[in-house]
XYZ file of N, CA, C and O in Angstrom:
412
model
N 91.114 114.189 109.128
C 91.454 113.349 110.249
C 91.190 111.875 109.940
O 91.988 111.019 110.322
N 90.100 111.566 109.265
C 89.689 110.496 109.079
C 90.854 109.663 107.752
O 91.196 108.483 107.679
N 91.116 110.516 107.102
C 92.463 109.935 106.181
C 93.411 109.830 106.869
O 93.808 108.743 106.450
N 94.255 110.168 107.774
C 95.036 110.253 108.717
C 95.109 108.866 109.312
O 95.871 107.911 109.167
N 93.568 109.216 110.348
C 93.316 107.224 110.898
C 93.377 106.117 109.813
O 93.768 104.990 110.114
N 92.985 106.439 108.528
C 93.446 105.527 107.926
C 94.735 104.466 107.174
O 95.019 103.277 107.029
N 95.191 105.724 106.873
C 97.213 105.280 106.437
C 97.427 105.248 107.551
O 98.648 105.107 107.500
N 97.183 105.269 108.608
C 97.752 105.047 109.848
C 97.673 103.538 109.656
O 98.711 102.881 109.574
N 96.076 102.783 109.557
C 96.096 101.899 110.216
C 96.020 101.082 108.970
O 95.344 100.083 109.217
N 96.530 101.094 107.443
C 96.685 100.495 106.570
C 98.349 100.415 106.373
O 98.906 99.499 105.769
N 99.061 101.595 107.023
C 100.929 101.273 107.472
C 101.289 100.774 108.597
O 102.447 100.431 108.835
N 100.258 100.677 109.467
C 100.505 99.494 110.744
C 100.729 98.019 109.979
O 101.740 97.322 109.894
N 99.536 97.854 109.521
C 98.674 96.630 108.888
C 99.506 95.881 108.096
O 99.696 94.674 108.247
N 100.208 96.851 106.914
C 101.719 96.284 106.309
C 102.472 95.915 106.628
O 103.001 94.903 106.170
N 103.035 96.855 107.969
C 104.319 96.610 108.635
C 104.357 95.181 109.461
O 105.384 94.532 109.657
N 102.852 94.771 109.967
C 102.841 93.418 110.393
C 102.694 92.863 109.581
O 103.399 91.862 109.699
N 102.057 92.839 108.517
C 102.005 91.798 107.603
C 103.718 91.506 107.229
O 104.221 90.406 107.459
N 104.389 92.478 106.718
C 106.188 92.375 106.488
C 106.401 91.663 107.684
O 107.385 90.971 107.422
N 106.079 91.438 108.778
C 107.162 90.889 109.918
C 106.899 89.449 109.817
O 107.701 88.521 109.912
N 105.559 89.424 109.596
C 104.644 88.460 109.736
C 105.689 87.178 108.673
O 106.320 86.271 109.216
N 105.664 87.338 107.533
C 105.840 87.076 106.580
C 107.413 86.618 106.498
O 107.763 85.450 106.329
N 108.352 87.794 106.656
C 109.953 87.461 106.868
C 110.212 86.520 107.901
O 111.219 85.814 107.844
N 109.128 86.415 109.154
C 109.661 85.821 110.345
C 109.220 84.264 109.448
O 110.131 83.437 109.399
N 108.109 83.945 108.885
C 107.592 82.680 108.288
C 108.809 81.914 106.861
O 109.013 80.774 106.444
N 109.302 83.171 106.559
C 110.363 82.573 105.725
C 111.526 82.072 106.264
O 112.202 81.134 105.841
N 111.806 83.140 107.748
C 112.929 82.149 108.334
C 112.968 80.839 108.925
O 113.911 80.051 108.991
N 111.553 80.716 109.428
C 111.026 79.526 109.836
C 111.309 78.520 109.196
O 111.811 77.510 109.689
N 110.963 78.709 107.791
C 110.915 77.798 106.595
C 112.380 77.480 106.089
O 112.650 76.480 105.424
N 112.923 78.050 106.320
C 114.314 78.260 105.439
C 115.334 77.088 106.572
O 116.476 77.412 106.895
N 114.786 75.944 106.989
C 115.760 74.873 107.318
C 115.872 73.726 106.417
O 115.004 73.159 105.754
N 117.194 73.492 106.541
C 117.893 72.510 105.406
C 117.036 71.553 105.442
O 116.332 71.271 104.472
N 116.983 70.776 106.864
C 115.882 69.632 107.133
C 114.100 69.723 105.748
O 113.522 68.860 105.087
N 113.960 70.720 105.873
C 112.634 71.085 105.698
C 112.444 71.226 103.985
O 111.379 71.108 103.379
N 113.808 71.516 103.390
C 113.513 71.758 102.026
C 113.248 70.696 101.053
O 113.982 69.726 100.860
N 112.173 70.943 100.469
C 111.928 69.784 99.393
C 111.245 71.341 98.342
O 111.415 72.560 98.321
N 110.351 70.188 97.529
C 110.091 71.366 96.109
C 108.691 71.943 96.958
O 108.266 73.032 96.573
N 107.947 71.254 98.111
C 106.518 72.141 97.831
C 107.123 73.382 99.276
O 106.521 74.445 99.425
N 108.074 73.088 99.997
C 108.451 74.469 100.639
C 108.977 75.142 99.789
O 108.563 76.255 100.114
N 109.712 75.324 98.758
C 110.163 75.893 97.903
C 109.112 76.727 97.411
O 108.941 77.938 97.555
N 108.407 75.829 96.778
C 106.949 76.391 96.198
C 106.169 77.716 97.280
O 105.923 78.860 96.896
N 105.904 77.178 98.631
C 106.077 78.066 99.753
C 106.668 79.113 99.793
O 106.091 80.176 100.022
N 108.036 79.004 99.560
C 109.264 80.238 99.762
C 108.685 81.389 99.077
O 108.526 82.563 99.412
N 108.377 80.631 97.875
C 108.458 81.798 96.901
C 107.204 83.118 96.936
O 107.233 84.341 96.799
N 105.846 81.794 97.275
C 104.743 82.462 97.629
C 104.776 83.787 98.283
O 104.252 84.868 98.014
N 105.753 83.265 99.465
C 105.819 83.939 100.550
C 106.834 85.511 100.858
O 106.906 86.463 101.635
N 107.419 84.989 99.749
C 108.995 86.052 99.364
C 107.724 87.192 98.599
O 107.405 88.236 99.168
N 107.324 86.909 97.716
C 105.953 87.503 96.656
C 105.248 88.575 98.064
O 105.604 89.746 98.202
N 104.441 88.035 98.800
C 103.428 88.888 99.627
C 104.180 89.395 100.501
O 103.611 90.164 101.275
N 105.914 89.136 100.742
C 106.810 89.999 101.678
C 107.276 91.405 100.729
O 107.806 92.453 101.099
N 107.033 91.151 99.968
C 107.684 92.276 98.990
C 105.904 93.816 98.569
O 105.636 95.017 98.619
N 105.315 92.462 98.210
C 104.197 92.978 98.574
C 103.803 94.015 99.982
O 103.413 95.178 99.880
N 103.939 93.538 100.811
C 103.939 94.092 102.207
C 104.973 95.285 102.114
O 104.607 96.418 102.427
N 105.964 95.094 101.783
C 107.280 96.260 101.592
C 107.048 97.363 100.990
O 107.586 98.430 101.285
N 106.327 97.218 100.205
C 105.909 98.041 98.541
C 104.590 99.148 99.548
O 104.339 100.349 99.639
N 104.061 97.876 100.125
C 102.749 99.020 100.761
C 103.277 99.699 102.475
O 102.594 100.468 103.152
N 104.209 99.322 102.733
C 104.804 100.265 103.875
C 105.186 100.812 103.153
O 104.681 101.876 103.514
N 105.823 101.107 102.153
C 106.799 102.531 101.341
C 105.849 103.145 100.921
O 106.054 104.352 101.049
N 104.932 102.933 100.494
C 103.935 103.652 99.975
C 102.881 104.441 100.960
O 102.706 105.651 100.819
N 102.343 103.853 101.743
C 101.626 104.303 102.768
C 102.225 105.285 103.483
O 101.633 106.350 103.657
N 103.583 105.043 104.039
C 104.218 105.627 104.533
C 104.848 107.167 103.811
O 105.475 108.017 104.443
N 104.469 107.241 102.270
C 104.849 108.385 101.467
C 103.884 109.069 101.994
O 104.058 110.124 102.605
N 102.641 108.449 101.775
C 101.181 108.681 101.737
C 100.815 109.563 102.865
O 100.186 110.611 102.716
N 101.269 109.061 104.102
C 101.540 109.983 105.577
C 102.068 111.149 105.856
O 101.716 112.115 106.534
N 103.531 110.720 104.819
C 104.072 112.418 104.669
C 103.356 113.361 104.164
O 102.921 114.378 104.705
N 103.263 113.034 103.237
C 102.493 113.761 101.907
C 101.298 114.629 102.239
O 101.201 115.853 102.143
N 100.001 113.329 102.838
C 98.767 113.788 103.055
C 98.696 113.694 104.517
O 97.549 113.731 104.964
N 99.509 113.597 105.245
C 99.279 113.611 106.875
C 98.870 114.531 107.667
O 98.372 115.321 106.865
N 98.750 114.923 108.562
C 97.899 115.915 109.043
C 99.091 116.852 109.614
O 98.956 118.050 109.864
N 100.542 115.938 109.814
C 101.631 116.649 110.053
C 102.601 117.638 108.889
O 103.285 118.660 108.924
N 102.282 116.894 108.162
C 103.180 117.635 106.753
C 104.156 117.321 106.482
O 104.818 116.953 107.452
N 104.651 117.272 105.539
C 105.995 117.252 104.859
C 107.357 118.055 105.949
O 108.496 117.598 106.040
N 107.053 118.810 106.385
C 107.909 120.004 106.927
C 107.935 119.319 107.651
O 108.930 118.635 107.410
N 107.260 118.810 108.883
C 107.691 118.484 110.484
C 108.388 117.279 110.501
O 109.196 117.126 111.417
N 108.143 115.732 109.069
C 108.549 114.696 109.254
C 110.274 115.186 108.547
O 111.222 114.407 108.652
N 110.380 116.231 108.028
C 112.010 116.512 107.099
C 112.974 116.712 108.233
O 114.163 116.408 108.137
N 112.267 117.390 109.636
C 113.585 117.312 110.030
C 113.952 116.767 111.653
O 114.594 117.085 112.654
N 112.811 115.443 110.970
C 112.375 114.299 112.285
C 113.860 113.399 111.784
O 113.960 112.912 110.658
N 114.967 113.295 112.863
C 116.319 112.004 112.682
C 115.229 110.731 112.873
O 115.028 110.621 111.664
N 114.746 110.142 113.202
C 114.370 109.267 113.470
C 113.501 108.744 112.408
O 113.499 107.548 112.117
N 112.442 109.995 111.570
C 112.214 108.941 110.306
C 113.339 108.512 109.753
O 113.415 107.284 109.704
N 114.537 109.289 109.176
C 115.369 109.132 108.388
C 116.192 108.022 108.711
O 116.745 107.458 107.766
N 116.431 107.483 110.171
C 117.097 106.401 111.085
C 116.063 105.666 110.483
O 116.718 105.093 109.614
N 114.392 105.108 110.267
C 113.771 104.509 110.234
C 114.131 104.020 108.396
O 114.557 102.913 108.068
N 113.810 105.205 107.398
C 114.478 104.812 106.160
C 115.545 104.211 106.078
O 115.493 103.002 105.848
N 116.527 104.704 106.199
C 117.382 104.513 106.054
C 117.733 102.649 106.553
O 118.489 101.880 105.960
N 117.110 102.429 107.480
C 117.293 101.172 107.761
C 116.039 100.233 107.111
O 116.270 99.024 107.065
N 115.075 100.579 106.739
C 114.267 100.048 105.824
C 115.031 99.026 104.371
O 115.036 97.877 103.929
N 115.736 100.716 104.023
C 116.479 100.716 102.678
C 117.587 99.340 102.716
O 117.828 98.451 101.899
N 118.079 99.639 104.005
C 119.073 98.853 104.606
C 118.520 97.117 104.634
O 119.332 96.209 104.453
N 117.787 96.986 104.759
C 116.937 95.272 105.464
C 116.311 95.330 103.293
O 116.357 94.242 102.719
N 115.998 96.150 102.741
C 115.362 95.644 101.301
C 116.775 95.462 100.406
O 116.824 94.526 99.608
N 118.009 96.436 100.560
C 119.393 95.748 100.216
C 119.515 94.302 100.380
O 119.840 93.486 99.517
N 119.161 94.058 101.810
C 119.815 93.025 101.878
C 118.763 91.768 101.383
O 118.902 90.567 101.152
N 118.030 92.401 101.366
C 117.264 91.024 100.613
C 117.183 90.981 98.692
O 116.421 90.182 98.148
N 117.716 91.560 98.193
C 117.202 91.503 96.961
C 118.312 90.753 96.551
O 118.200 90.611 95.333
N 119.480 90.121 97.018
C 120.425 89.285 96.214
C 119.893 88.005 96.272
O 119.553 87.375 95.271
N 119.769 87.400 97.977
C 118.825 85.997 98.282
C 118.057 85.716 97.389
O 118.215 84.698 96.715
N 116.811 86.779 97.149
C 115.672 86.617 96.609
C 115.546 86.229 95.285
O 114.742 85.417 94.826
N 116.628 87.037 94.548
C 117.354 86.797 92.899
C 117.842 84.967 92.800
O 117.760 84.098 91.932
N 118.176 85.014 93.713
C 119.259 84.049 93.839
C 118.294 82.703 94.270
O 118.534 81.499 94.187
N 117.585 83.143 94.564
C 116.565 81.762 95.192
C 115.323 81.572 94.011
O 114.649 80.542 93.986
N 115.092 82.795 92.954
C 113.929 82.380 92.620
C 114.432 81.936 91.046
O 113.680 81.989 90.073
N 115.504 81.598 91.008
C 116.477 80.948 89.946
C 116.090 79.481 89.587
O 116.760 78.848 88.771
């Protein structure tokens, strides 16, 4: 149980940190605003968003895997798979920008 409360509250913890982080890059990302040390910024920030990404996918394996629910009950939950699937969907769309910006 006590592993349970924990990937719980270390895949919360990510998932804000990811929001946290994408919402600060959009912030940043005005024409007005760009010089080299937001840039310098961007990148920081692109770094610990990916970071954050890496540990929701992971944590979130981590839940299936070792959760107290099992593998079986989350396989034939639509709504994780709505949740992947759109994960997958939002890290598509960032990996061209990201290529493309840290050029």
């Amino acid at each position: 149980m006590t592993t349970e409360a924990l990937l719980s509250y270390v895949h919360l913890a990510a998932i804000f940190t990811l929001i946290v982080f994408v919402s600060s890059e959009a912030a940043l990302c005005r024409s007005e605003w760009l010089n080299a040390q937001v840039v310098e910024r961007l990148v920081t920030m692109d770094r610990i968003y990916g970071i954050a990404a890496l540990a929701v996918l992971v944590t979130g394996v981590l839940r299936i895997t070792l959760g107290v629910k099992g593998a079986g009950w989350y396989a034939g939950n639509w709504l994780l798979w709505l949740k992947v699937a759109l994960f997958a969907a939002a890290a598509l769309m960032t990996i061209a920008p990201t290529r493309q910006f840290l050029r």
